[in-house]
CSV table of C-alpha atoms in Angstrom, one decimal:
chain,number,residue,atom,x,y,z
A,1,UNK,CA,-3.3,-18.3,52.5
A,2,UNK,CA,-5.8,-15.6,51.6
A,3,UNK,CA,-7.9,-16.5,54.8
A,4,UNK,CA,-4.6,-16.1,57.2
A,5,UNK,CA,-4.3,-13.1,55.8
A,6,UNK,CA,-7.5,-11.8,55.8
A,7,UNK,CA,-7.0,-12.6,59.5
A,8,UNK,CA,-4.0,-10.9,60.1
A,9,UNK,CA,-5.9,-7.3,58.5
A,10,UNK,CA,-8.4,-8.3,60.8
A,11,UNK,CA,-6.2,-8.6,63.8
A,12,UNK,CA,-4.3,-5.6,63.0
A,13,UNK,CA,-7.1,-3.1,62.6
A,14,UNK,CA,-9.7,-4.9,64.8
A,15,UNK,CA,-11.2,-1.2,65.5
A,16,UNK,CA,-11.7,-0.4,61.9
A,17,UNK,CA,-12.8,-3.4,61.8
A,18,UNK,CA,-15.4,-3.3,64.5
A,19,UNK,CA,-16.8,-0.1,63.0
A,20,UNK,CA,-17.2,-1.2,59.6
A,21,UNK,CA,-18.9,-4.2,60.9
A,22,UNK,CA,-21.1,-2.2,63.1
A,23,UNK,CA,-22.5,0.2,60.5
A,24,UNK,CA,-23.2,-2.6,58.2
A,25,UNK,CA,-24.9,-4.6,61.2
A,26,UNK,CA,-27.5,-1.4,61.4
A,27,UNK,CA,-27.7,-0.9,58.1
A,28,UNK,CA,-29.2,-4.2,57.5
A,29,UNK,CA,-31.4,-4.0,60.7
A,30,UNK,CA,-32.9,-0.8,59.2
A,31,UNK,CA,-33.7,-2.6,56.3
A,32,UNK,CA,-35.2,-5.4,57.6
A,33,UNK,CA,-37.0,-3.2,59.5
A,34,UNK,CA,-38.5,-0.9,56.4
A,35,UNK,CA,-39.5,-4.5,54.1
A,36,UNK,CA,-41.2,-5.8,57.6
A,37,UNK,CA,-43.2,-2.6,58.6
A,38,UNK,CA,-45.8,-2.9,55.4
A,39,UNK,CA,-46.5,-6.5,56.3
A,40,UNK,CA,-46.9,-6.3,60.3
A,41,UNK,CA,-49.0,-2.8,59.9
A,42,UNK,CA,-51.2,-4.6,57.5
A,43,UNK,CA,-51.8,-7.5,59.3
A,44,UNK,CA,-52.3,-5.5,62.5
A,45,UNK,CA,-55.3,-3.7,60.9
A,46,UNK,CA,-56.6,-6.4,59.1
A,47,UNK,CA,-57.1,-8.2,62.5
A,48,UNK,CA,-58.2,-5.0,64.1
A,49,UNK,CA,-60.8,-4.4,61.2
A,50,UNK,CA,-61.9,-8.3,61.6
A,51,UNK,CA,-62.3,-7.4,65.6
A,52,UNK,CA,-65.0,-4.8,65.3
A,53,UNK,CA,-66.7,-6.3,62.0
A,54,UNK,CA,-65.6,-3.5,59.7
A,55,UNK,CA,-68.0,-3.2,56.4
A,56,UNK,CA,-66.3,-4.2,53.0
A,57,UNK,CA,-68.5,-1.6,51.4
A,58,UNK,CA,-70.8,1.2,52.3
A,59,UNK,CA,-72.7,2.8,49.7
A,60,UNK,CA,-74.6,6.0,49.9
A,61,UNK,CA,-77.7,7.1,48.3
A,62,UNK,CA,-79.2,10.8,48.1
A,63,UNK,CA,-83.2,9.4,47.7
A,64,UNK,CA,-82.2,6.6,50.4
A,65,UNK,CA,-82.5,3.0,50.8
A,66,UNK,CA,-85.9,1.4,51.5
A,67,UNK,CA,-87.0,-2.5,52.5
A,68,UNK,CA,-86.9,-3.3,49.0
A,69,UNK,CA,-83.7,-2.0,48.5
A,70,UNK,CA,-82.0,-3.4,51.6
A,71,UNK,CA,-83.6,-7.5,50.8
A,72,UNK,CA,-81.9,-6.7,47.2
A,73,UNK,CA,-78.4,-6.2,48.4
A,74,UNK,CA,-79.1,-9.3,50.7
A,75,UNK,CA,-79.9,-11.7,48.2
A,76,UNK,CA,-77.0,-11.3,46.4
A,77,UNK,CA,-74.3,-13.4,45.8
A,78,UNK,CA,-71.6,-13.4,48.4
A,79,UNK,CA,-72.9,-11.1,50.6
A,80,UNK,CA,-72.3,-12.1,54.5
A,81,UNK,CA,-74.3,-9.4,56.2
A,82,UNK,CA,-75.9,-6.1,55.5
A,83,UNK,CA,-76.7,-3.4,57.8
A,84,UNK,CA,-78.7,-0.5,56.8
A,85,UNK,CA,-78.5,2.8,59.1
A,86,UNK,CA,-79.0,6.7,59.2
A,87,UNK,CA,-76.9,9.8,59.6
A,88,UNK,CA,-77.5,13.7,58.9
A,89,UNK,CA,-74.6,16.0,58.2
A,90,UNK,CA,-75.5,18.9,60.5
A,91,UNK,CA,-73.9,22.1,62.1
A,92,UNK,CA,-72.9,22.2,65.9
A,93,UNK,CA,-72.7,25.3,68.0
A,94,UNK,CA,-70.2,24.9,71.1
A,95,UNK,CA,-69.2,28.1,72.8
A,96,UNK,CA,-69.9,30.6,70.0
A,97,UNK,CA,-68.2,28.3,67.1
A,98,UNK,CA,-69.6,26.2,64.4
A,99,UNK,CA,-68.4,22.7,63.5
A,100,UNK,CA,-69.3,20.6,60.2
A,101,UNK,CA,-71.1,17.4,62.5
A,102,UNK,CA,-71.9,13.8,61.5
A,103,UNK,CA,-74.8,12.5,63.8
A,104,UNK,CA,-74.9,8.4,63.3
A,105,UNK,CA,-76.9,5.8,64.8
A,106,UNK,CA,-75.7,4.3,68.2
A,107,UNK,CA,-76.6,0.8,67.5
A,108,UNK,CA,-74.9,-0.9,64.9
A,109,UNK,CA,-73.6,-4.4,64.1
A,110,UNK,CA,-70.9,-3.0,61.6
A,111,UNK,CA,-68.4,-0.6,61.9
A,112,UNK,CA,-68.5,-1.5,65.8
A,113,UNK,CA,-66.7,1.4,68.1
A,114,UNK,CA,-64.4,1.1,71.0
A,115,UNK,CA,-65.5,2.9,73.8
A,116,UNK,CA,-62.5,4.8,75.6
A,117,UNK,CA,-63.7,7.3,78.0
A,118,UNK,CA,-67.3,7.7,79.9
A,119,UNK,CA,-70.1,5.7,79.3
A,120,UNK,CA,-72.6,5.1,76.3
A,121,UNK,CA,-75.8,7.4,75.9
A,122,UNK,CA,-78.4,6.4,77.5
A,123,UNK,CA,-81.3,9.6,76.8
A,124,UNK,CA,-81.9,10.4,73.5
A,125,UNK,CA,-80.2,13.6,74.3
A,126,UNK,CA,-76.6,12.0,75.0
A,127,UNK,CA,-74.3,11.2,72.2
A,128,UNK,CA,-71.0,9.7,72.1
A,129,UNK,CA,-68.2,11.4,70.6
A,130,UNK,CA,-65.3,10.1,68.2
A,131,UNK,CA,-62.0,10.6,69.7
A,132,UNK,CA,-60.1,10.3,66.6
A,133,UNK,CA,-61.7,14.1,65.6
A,134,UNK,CA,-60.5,17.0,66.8
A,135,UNK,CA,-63.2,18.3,68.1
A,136,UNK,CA,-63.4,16.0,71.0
A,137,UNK,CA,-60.6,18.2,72.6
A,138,UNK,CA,-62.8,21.1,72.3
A,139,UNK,CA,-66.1,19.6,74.2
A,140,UNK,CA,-64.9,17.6,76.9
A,141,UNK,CA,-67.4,14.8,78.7
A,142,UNK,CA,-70.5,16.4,80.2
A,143,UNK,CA,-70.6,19.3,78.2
A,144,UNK,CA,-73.4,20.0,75.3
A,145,UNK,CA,-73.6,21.0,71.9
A,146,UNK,CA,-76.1,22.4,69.8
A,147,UNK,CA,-76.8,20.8,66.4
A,148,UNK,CA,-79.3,22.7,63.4
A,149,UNK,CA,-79.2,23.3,59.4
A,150,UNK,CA,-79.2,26.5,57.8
A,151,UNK,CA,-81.7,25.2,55.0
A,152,UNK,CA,-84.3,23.5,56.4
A,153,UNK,CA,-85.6,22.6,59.8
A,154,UNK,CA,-83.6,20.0,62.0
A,155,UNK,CA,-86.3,18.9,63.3
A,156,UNK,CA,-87.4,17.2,60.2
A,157,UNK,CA,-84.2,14.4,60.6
A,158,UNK,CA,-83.9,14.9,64.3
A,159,UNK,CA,-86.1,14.4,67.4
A,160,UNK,CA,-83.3,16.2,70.0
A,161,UNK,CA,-81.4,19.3,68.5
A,162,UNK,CA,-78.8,19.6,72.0
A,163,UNK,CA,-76.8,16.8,72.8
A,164,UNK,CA,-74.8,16.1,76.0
A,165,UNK,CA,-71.5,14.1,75.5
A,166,UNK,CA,-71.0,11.5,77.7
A,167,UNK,CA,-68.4,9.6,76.2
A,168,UNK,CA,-65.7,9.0,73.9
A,169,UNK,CA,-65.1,6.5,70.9
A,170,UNK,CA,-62.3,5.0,68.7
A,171,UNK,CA,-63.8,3.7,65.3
A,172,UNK,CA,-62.1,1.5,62.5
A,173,UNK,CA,-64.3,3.7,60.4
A,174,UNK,CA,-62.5,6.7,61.0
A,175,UNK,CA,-58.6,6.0,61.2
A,176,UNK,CA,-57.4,8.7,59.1
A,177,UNK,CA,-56.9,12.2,60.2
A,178,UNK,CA,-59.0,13.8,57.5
A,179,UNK,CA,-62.6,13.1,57.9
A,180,UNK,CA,-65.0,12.6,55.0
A,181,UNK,CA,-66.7,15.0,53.2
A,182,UNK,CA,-70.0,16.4,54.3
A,183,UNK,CA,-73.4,16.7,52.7
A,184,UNK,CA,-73.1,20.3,53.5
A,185,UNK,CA,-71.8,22.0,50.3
A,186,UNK,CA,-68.8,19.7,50.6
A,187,UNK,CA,-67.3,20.7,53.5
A,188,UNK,CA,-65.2,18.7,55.3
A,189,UNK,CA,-66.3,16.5,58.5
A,190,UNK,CA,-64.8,18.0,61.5
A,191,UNK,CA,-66.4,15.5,64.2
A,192,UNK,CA,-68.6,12.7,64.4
A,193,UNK,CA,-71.4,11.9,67.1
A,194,UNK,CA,-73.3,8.2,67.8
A,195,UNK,CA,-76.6,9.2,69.1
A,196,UNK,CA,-79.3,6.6,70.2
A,197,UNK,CA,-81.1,5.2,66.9
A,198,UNK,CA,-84.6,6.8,67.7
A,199,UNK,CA,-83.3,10.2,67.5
A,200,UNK,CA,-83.6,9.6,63.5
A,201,UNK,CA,-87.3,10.8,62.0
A,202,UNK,CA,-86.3,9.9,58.3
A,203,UNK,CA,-88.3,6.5,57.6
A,204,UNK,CA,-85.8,5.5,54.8
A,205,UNK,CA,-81.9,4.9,55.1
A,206,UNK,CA,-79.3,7.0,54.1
A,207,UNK,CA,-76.4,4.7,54.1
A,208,UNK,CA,-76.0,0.9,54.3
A,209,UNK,CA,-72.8,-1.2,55.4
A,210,UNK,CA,-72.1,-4.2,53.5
A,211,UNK,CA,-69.9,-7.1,54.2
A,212,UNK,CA,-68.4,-10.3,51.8
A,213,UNK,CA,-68.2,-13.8,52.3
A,214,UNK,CA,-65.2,-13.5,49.9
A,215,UNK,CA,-63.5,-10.4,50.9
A,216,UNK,CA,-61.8,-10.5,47.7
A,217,UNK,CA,-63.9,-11.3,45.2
A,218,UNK,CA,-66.2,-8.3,44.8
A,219,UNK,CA,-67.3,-9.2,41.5
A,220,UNK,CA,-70.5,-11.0,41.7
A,221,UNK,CA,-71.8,-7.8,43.8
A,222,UNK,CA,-70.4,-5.0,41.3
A,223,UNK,CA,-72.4,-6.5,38.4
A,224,UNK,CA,-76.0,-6.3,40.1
């Protein structure tokens, strides 16, 4: 009896009806939608990260990293690969304004970029340039910039102070829209550059990239 007349309600306001029905129909797409977006964006990362070998851990050092240092890290437990590399925070000079710079190393088996525009340097005076930075708007593909330091001579970490652009980049390692912070009195990173690995005169490392066997077991690596 209570179904017939649950039926007849039905039948006799089949527009209410409709409207009730629809809103609750979205309502519980939206929903399904909000608990699914953390899972799919997640998983879409993860297998973007796992695409271009994205480091479990980098760690910095202000004295650097030498041979010794670098065979350490490798013969610990768990550890899957290690690559140490170079970069110098610098300042760049394009058309009268100054930019807080990141010059890495072009070759690198972590941390691997996507190249989206142009074409990879060549010269030691080329340098690809990070698309996810602002500052790719401001210095399109074939124009230069000019890197230096105000405390001490450029030449002493680089071999080419003027670097053409020849290309763009999209990095794992730089997703977010604020940048890292800078060796340069804190300041924050405004671009990032890949320039050919022989452009670096340092003979010690500045930063190494480290990836797990175990992803999530960290532990045998923290205590050493």
């Amino acid at each position: 009896m209570f179904h017939l007349d649950t039926l007849r309600l039905i039948k006799k306001t089949v527009k209410r009806f409709l409207t009730i029905f629809l809103m609750v129909f979205i309502g519980v797409c939206f929903m399904v939608g909000l608990l699914t977006t953390t899972p799919i964006m997640h998983k879409s990362v993860d297998v973007y990260y796992d695409d271009y070998n994205f480091m479990d851990v980098q760690l910095y050092s202000s004295y650097g990293f030498d041979d010794n240092d670098i065979n350490a890290i490798k013969d610990t437990d768990n550890i899957k690969d290690v690559f140490a590399s170079k970069y110098v925070d610098v300042f760049s000079s394009y058309k009268d304004t100054t930019y807080v710079t990141r010059v890495q190393e072009l070759e690198c088996n972590v941390n691997q970029f996507e190249l989206t525009s142009g074409r990879m340097p060549k010269e030691l005076n080329e340098a690809l340039i990070i698309g996810d930075a602002d500052f790719d708007t401001l210095v399109p593909e074939g124009d230069s910039i000019t890197v230096y330091l105000e405390d001490s001579e450029i030449t002493d970490s680089l071999k080419t102070t003027e670097y053409k652009i020849v290309g763009t980049a999209r990095s794992p390692q730089y997703m977010a829209n604020q940048l890292e912070t800078s060796n340069l009195n804190n300041l924050d990173i405004q671009n990032i550059i890949y320039v050919p690995n022989d452009n670096f005169v340092a003979d010690y490392y500045t930063t190494v990239y480290v990836t797990f066997k175990d992803a999530k077991n960290y532990t045998a690596f923290s205590k050493n």
